[in-house]
Amino acid sequence: MEPQQMFVKMALQSWDAAVKKMTAVFDGLGDEHIYDAIAPGRNRAIYLLGHMVAVHDRMLPLLGFGDRLYPHLDEVFINNPDKVGTSMPAVQELRDNWRHVNELLKEHFQELGAAEWLQRHMNVSDEDFAQEPLRNKMNVLLSRTNHMASHMGQLALIKAKMVSIT
Amino acid sequence: MEPQQMFVKMALQSWDAAVKKMTAVFDGLGDEHIYDAIAPGRNRAIYLLGHMVAVHDRMLPLLGFGDRLYPHLDEVFINNPDKVGTSMPAVQELRDNWRHVNELLKEHFQELGAAEWLQRHMNVSDEDFAQEPLRNKMNVLLSRTNHMASHMGQLALIKAKMVSIT
């Protein structure tokens, strides 16, 4: 395997592991604990689930993979903070969205060669990209993997609480 | 720049950005808020500071960069959970350790070529590495970058609290 393919494979492995871990946590909370907050007065798990779907959904056009699937989620889960009483989609719908968007991303990821990962993402113009070649698709992948890790660290606070109670 | 060098540069950029952000948060908490917990009954920022130093210090031998600087931190910050009343080093000492270990890692990182990033890390034998070539130094870098992001997500809960109070 060529060195550049090794790097891509590792970045994808890191992404996959984070998606798997996060899915396990959302599933593990069940429909009972999905409304638990990560800490008193903080985001609830259901909000973070919707937020994660919306952020990953935004990666579709950003990486040139096509149109978004769930743009209606932005208003509640990106543009606004979590607020008890806000109308949200059903939990099961969000769980299905989460699985589906990640499956779709994975399919597209597997079709990209190493050289394509180094091409610009769609929020940077050709002119700017010529000056800043690191604003590429791989950069989006690394950044969104960190984004998942950040919210995983928060969700772990709920998980720890459940473990310590039982 | 060769593709493999681009990938290394991006991974390092992601690491650097996380270190910078985390340092800014630890500095921003000051000596007053460094004993704040990320949530009631959860880890205090001071514990996470010591934990981060210890984990990054462990990267020195793991990546073949030499001996550890602060192995004495493991007992309090790795082997045990945070506990009020545990004797800890002075805050300023931990802040200095954090800066120093990250500077040292950065110096070593800059000396590694792309091919060296794909060499085994020190916790895997030559035999196992032959079967599992992804257990390399780059994998450690990506994994520890995610580890930082995870705890950053938790520290952000303190920061948000401070902002909302003031």
GROMACS .gro file of C-alpha atoms in nm:
model
  332
    1MET     CA    1   0.000   0.000   0.000
    2GLU     CA    2   0.128   0.345  -0.092
    3PRO     CA    3   0.209   0.582   0.199
    4GLN     CA    4  -0.068   0.825   0.104
    5GLN     CA    5  -0.320   0.540   0.102
    6MET     CA    6  -0.201   0.437   0.449
    7PHE     CA    7  -0.266   0.788   0.581
    8VAL     CA    8  -0.616   0.793   0.429
    9LYS     CA    9  -0.690   0.451   0.571
   10MET     CA   10  -0.588   0.561   0.920
   11ALA     CA   11  -0.795   0.878   0.907
   12LEU     CA   12  -1.096   0.673   0.794
   13GLN     CA   13  -1.033   0.416   1.066
   14SER     CA   14  -1.030   0.694   1.324
   15TRP     CA   15  -1.360   0.830   1.186
   16ASP     CA   16  -1.522   0.486   1.178
   17ALA     CA   17  -1.420   0.412   1.535
   18ALA     CA   18  -1.569   0.742   1.654
   19VAL     CA   19  -1.900   0.682   1.469
   20LYS     CA   20  -1.921   0.330   1.610
   21LYS     CA   21  -1.852   0.447   1.965
   22MET     CA   22  -2.099   0.732   1.945
   23THR     CA   23  -2.371   0.509   1.798
   24ALA     CA   24  -2.316   0.263   2.082
   25VAL     CA   25  -2.358   0.542   2.336
   26PHE     CA   26  -2.678   0.678   2.177
   27ASP     CA   27  -2.816   0.324   2.152
   28GLY     CA   28  -2.707   0.244   2.507
   29LEU     CA   29  -2.896   0.541   2.649
   30GLY     CA   30  -3.219   0.392   2.515
   31ASP     CA   31  -3.535   0.596   2.484
   32GLU     CA   32  -3.537   0.639   2.860
   33HIS     CA   33  -3.206   0.819   2.908
   34ILE     CA   34  -3.189   0.998   2.572
   35TYR     CA   35  -3.352   1.301   2.738
   36ASP     CA   36  -3.088   1.310   3.012
   37ALA     CA   37  -2.865   1.616   3.017
   38ILE     CA   38  -2.486   1.575   3.010
   39ALA     CA   39  -2.483   1.796   3.321
   40PRO     CA   40  -2.747   2.003   3.502
   41GLY     CA   41  -2.873   2.277   3.270
   42ARG     CA   42  -2.659   2.154   2.980
   43ASN     CA   43  -2.738   1.992   2.646
   44ARG     CA   44  -2.950   1.679   2.653
   45ALA     CA   45  -2.834   1.367   2.466
   46ILE     CA   46  -3.129   1.402   2.226
   47TYR     CA   47  -3.003   1.748   2.129
   48LEU     CA   48  -2.652   1.617   2.069
   49LEU     CA   49  -2.796   1.335   1.855
   50GLY     CA   50  -2.981   1.585   1.636
   51HIS     CA   51  -2.678   1.813   1.632
   52MET     CA   52  -2.451   1.532   1.517
   53VAL     CA   53  -2.692   1.431   1.239
   54ALA     CA   54  -2.711   1.791   1.115
   55VAL     CA   55  -2.333   1.842   1.121
   56HIS     CA   56  -2.267   1.515   0.937
   57ASP     CA   57  -2.547   1.593   0.691
   58ARG     CA   58  -2.371   1.920   0.611
   59MET     CA   59  -2.064   1.721   0.512
   60LEU     CA   60  -2.246   1.586   0.203
   61PRO     CA   61  -2.242   1.912   0.003
   62LEU     CA   62  -1.922   2.029   0.175
   63LEU     CA   63  -1.735   1.728   0.038
   64GLY     CA   64  -1.909   1.742  -0.299
   65PHE     CA   65  -2.113   1.426  -0.238
   66GLY     CA   66  -2.449   1.580  -0.323
   67ASP     CA   67  -2.745   1.750  -0.160
   68ARG     CA   68  -2.828   1.740   0.208
   69LEU     CA   69  -3.081   1.490   0.336
   70TYR     CA   70  -3.201   1.670   0.651
   71PRO     CA   71  -3.160   2.047   0.620
   72HIS     CA   72  -3.472   2.093   0.836
   73LEU     CA   73  -3.266   1.992   1.141
   74ASP     CA   74  -3.047   2.303   1.135
   75GLU     CA   75  -3.298   2.537   1.294
   76VAL     CA   76  -3.332   2.334   1.613
   77PHE     CA   77  -2.994   2.161   1.633
   78ILE     CA   78  -2.743   2.410   1.489
   79ASN     CA   79  -2.888   2.759   1.491
   80ASN     CA   80  -3.028   2.731   1.842
   81PRO     CA   81  -2.908   2.592   2.173
   82ASP     CA   82  -3.093   2.310   2.345
   83LYS     CA   83  -3.412   2.425   2.510
   84VAL     CA   84  -3.663   2.207   2.689
   85GLY     CA   85  -4.001   2.246   2.520
   86THR     CA   86  -3.864   2.292   2.167
   87SER     CA   87  -4.044   2.070   1.920
   88MET     CA   88  -3.807   1.799   1.797
   89PRO     CA   89  -3.840   1.505   1.556
   90ALA     CA   90  -3.915   1.168   1.716
   91VAL     CA   91  -3.617   0.996   1.874
   92GLN     CA   92  -3.643   0.697   1.642
   93GLU     CA   93  -3.640   0.926   1.339
   94LEU     CA   94  -3.319   1.091   1.459
   95ARG     CA   95  -3.162   0.752   1.530
   96ASP     CA   96  -3.250   0.640   1.175
   97ASN     CA   97  -3.114   0.965   1.029
   98TRP     CA   98  -2.788   0.920   1.222
   99ARG     CA   99  -2.736   0.570   1.086
  100HIS     CA  100  -2.833   0.665   0.733
  101VAL     CA  101  -2.616   0.975   0.697
  102ASN     CA  102  -2.314   0.789   0.831
  103GLU     CA  103  -2.368   0.498   0.595
  104LEU     CA  104  -2.398   0.735   0.301
  105LEU     CA  105  -2.082   0.924   0.401
  106LYS     CA  106  -1.893   0.597   0.437
  107GLU     CA  107  -1.993   0.488   0.086
  108HIS     CA  108  -1.865   0.815  -0.057
  109PHE     CA  109  -1.547   0.804   0.153
  110GLN     CA  110  -1.460   0.463   0.012
  111GLU     CA  111  -1.483   0.594  -0.342
  112LEU     CA  112  -1.230   0.874  -0.286
  113GLY     CA  113  -0.868   0.813  -0.378
  114ALA     CA  114  -0.582   0.975  -0.185
  115ALA     CA  115  -0.543   1.251  -0.444
  116GLU     CA  116  -0.913   1.335  -0.419
  117TRP     CA  117  -0.892   1.371  -0.041
  118LEU     CA  118  -0.640   1.648  -0.108
  119GLN     CA  119  -0.879   1.838  -0.333
  120ARG     CA  120  -1.058   2.147  -0.206
  121HIS     CA  121  -1.376   2.126  -0.006
  122MET     CA  122  -1.675   2.323  -0.132
  123ASN     CA  123  -1.653   2.613   0.112
  124VAL     CA  124  -1.325   2.732  -0.036
  125SER     CA  125  -1.287   2.886  -0.381
  126ASP     CA  126  -1.034   2.765  -0.635
  127GLU     CA  127  -0.845   3.092  -0.588
  128ASP     CA  128  -0.822   3.064  -0.209
  129PHE     CA  129  -0.741   2.694  -0.231
  130ALA     CA  130  -0.442   2.770  -0.451
  131GLN     CA  131  -0.305   2.976  -0.161
  132GLU     CA  132  -0.420   2.744   0.116
  133PRO     CA  133  -0.395   2.382  -0.007
  134LEU     CA  134  -0.466   2.241   0.339
  135ARG     CA  135  -0.829   2.350   0.311
  136ASN     CA  136  -0.907   2.016   0.151
  137LYS     CA  137  -1.146   1.726   0.208
  138MET     CA  138  -0.911   1.543   0.444
  139ASN     CA  139  -0.906   1.849   0.663
  140VAL     CA  140  -1.286   1.830   0.692
  141LEU     CA  141  -1.264   1.462   0.786
  142LEU     CA  142  -1.005   1.524   1.061
  143SER     CA  143  -1.194   1.823   1.193
  144ARG     CA  144  -1.529   1.639   1.209
  145THR     CA  145  -1.366   1.341   1.376
  146ASN     CA  146  -1.247   1.576   1.649
  147HIS     CA  147  -1.595   1.725   1.668
  148MET     CA  148  -1.735   1.380   1.740
  149ALA     CA  149  -1.470   1.317   2.006
  150SER     CA  150  -1.555   1.646   2.173
  151HIS     CA  151  -1.923   1.558   2.212
  152MET     CA  152  -1.837   1.198   2.303
  153GLY     CA  153  -1.646   1.336   2.600
  154GLN     CA  154  -1.964   1.512   2.707
  155LEU     CA  155  -2.193   1.213   2.648
  156ALA     CA  156  -1.956   1.003   2.858
  157LEU     CA  157  -2.069   1.209   3.158
  158ILE     CA  158  -2.420   1.064   3.126
  159LYS     CA  159  -2.289   0.715   3.072
  160ALA     CA  160  -2.067   0.740   3.380
  161LYS     CA  161  -2.364   0.856   3.584
  162MET     CA  162  -2.574   0.559   3.473
  163VAL     CA  163  -2.295   0.318   3.557
  164SER     CA  164  -2.238   0.466   3.900
  165ILE     CA  165  -2.610   0.449   3.982
  166THR     CA  166  -2.661   0.085   3.885
  167MET     CA  167   0.478   1.899  -0.154
  168GLU     CA  168   0.433   1.521  -0.181
  169PRO     CA  169   0.085   1.382  -0.093
  170GLN     CA  170   0.216   1.191   0.209
  171GLN     CA  171   0.378   1.509   0.341
  172MET     CA  172   0.047   1.690   0.300
  173PHE     CA  173  -0.129   1.429   0.513
  174VAL     CA  174   0.134   1.455   0.784
  175LYS     CA  175   0.114   1.832   0.779
  176MET     CA  176  -0.263   1.822   0.823
  177ALA     CA  177  -0.248   1.576   1.110
  178LEU     CA  178   0.011   1.796   1.282
  179GLN     CA  179  -0.196   2.106   1.218
  180SER     CA  180  -0.494   1.936   1.382
  181TRP     CA  181  -0.278   1.841   1.683
  182ASP     CA  182  -0.131   2.191   1.714
  183ALA     CA  183  -0.473   2.353   1.699
  184ALA     CA  184  -0.601   2.126   1.978
  185VAL     CA  185  -0.299   2.195   2.201
  186LYS     CA  186  -0.337   2.567   2.145
  187LYS     CA  187  -0.709   2.563   2.223
  188MET     CA  188  -0.664   2.352   2.534
  189THR     CA  189  -0.380   2.570   2.662
  190ALA     CA  190  -0.598   2.876   2.611
  191VAL     CA  191  -0.876   2.714   2.816
  192PHE     CA  192  -0.645   2.611   3.103
  193ASP     CA  193  -0.490   2.958   3.102
  194GLY     CA  194  -0.832   3.122   3.080
  195LEU     CA  195  -0.957   2.941   3.389
  196GLY     CA  196  -0.685   3.108   3.591
  197ASP     CA  197  -0.586   2.983   3.935
  198GLU     CA  198  -0.931   3.069   4.059
  199HIS     CA  199  -1.139   2.845   3.835
  200ILE     CA  200  -0.884   2.565   3.782
  201TYR     CA  201  -1.043   2.380   4.076
  202ASP     CA  202  -1.390   2.400   3.919
  203ALA     CA  203  -1.548   2.071   3.822
  204ILE     CA  204  -1.672   2.019   3.465
  205ALA     CA  205  -2.005   1.918   3.626
  206PRO     CA  206  -2.117   1.849   3.983
  207GLY     CA  207  -1.925   1.551   4.119
  208ARG     CA  208  -1.716   1.518   3.801
  209ASN     CA  209  -1.348   1.577   3.724
  210ARG     CA  210  -1.203   1.914   3.813
  211ALA     CA  211  -1.007   2.111   3.553
  212ILE     CA  212  -0.690   2.068   3.761
  213TYR     CA  213  -0.730   1.691   3.736
  214LEU     CA  214  -0.774   1.710   3.359
  215LEU     CA  215  -0.465   1.931   3.336
  216GLY     CA  216  -0.255   1.672   3.521
  217HIS     CA  217  -0.417   1.392   3.321
  218MET     CA  218  -0.333   1.560   2.991
  219VAL     CA  219   0.030   1.616   3.096
  220ALA     CA  220   0.065   1.250   3.197
  221VAL     CA  221  -0.092   1.118   2.875
  222HIS     CA  222   0.123   1.342   2.655
  223ASP     CA  223   0.432   1.255   2.861
  224ARG     CA  224   0.364   0.888   2.788
  225MET     CA  225   0.385   0.967   2.418
  226LEU     CA  226   0.761   1.030   2.449
  227PRO     CA  227   0.865   0.665   2.497
  228LEU     CA  228   0.564   0.540   2.295
  229LEU     CA  229   0.688   0.727   1.989
  230GLY     CA  230   1.053   0.645   2.054
  231PHE     CA  231   1.144   1.001   2.152
  232GLY     CA  232   1.310   0.908   2.481
  233ASP     CA  233   1.232   0.874   2.848
  234ARG     CA  234   0.937   1.026   3.024
  235LEU     CA  235   0.971   1.354   3.208
  236TYR     CA  236   0.691   1.321   3.465
  237PRO     CA  237   0.617   0.955   3.544
  238HIS     CA  238   0.527   1.055   3.901
  239LEU     CA  239   0.199   1.202   3.768
  240ASP     CA  240   0.051   0.864   3.672
  241GLU     CA  241  -0.050   0.760   4.022
  242VAL     CA  242  -0.278   1.059   4.076
  243PHE     CA  243  -0.381   1.148   3.721
  244ILE     CA  244  -0.402   0.814   3.535
  245ASN     CA  245  -0.431   0.528   3.781
  246ASN     CA  246  -0.689   0.701   3.998
  247PRO     CA  247  -0.999   0.909   3.939
  248ASP     CA  248  -1.019   1.267   4.062
  249LYS     CA  249  -1.078   1.289   4.434
  250VAL     CA  250  -1.093   1.605   4.640
  251GLY     CA  251  -0.827   1.591   4.908
  252THR     CA  252  -0.572   1.401   4.699
  253SER     CA  253  -0.230   1.566   4.717
  254MET     CA  254  -0.145   1.720   4.380
  255PRO     CA  255   0.152   1.916   4.243
  256ALA     CA  256   0.113   2.296   4.247
  257VAL     CA  257  -0.100   2.438   3.966
  258GLN     CA  258   0.188   2.639   3.826
  259GLU     CA  259   0.407   2.330   3.812
  260LEU     CA  260   0.141   2.144   3.611
  261ARG     CA  261   0.099   2.442   3.379
  262ASP     CA  262   0.475   2.448   3.319
  263ASN     CA  263   0.481   2.070   3.261
  264TRP     CA  264   0.198   2.101   3.008
  265ARG     CA  265   0.383   2.363   2.807
  266HIS     CA  266   0.713   2.184   2.826
  267VAL     CA  267   0.594   1.837   2.723
  268ASN     CA  268   0.404   1.982   2.427
  269GLU     CA  269   0.705   2.183   2.314
  270LEU     CA  270   0.925   1.876   2.334
  271LEU     CA  271   0.674   1.663   2.141
  272LYS     CA  272   0.649   1.931   1.874
  273GLU     CA  273   1.026   1.938   1.828
  274HIS     CA  274   1.031   1.563   1.779
  275PHE     CA  275   0.728   1.569   1.549
  276GLN     CA  276   0.901   1.814   1.319
  277GLU     CA  277   1.198   1.583   1.280
  278LEU     CA  278   0.989   1.287   1.161
  279GLY     CA  279   0.950   1.228   0.788
  280ALA     CA  280   0.634   1.079   0.638
  281ALA     CA  281   0.788   0.731   0.621
  282GLU     CA  282   0.883   0.747   0.990
  283TRP     CA  283   0.527   0.834   1.089
  284LEU     CA  284   0.430   0.501   0.935
  285GLN     CA  285   0.679   0.307   1.148
  286ARG     CA  286   0.560   0.108   1.447
  287HIS     CA  287   0.502   0.265   1.784
  288MET     CA  288   0.681   0.113   2.082
  289ASN     CA  289   0.386  -0.077   2.228
  290VAL     CA  290   0.368  -0.310   1.931
  291SER     CA  291   0.630  -0.574   1.850
  292ASP     CA  292   0.794  -0.607   1.508
  293GLU     CA  293   0.604  -0.933   1.457
  294ASP     CA  294   0.263  -0.789   1.536
  295PHE     CA  295   0.337  -0.476   1.337
  296ALA     CA  296   0.407  -0.688   1.028
  297GLN     CA  297   0.047  -0.811   1.055
  298GLU     CA  298  -0.105  -0.479   1.164
  299PRO     CA  299   0.079  -0.196   0.986
  300LEU     CA  300  -0.172   0.064   1.102
  301ARG     CA  301  -0.037   0.039   1.458
  302ASN     CA  302   0.211   0.310   1.372
  303LYS     CA  303   0.316   0.650   1.506
  304MET     CA  304   0.059   0.841   1.302
  305ASN     CA  305  -0.212   0.632   1.461
  306VAL     CA  306  -0.092   0.748   1.805
  307LEU     CA  307  -0.099   1.110   1.690
  308LEU     CA  308  -0.456   1.083   1.557
  309SER     CA  309  -0.574   0.897   1.863
  310ARG     CA  310  -0.421   1.147   2.108
  311THR     CA  311  -0.564   1.438   1.911
  312ASN     CA  312  -0.909   1.285   1.960
  313HIS     CA  313  -0.831   1.235   2.328
  314MET     CA  314  -0.764   1.607   2.361
  315ALA     CA  315  -1.088   1.691   2.178
  316SER     CA  316  -1.282   1.465   2.411
  317HIS     CA  317  -1.160   1.643   2.724
  318MET     CA  318  -1.192   1.982   2.554
  319GLY     CA  319  -1.560   1.909   2.512
  320GLN     CA  320  -1.579   1.858   2.887
  321LEU     CA  321  -1.373   2.164   2.978
  322ALA     CA  322  -1.601   2.371   2.756
  323LEU     CA  323  -1.876   2.306   3.012
  324ILE     CA  324  -1.683   2.510   3.270
  325LYS     CA  325  -1.605   2.782   3.021
  326ALA     CA  326  -1.971   2.809   2.918
  327LYS     CA  327  -2.069   2.836   3.283
  328MET     CA  328  -1.826   3.121   3.340
  329VAL     CA  329  -1.952   3.308   3.037
  330SER     CA  330  -2.315   3.270   3.134
  331ILE     CA  331  -2.244   3.398   3.486
  332THR     CA  332  -2.055   3.709   3.381
   0.00000   0.00000   0.00000
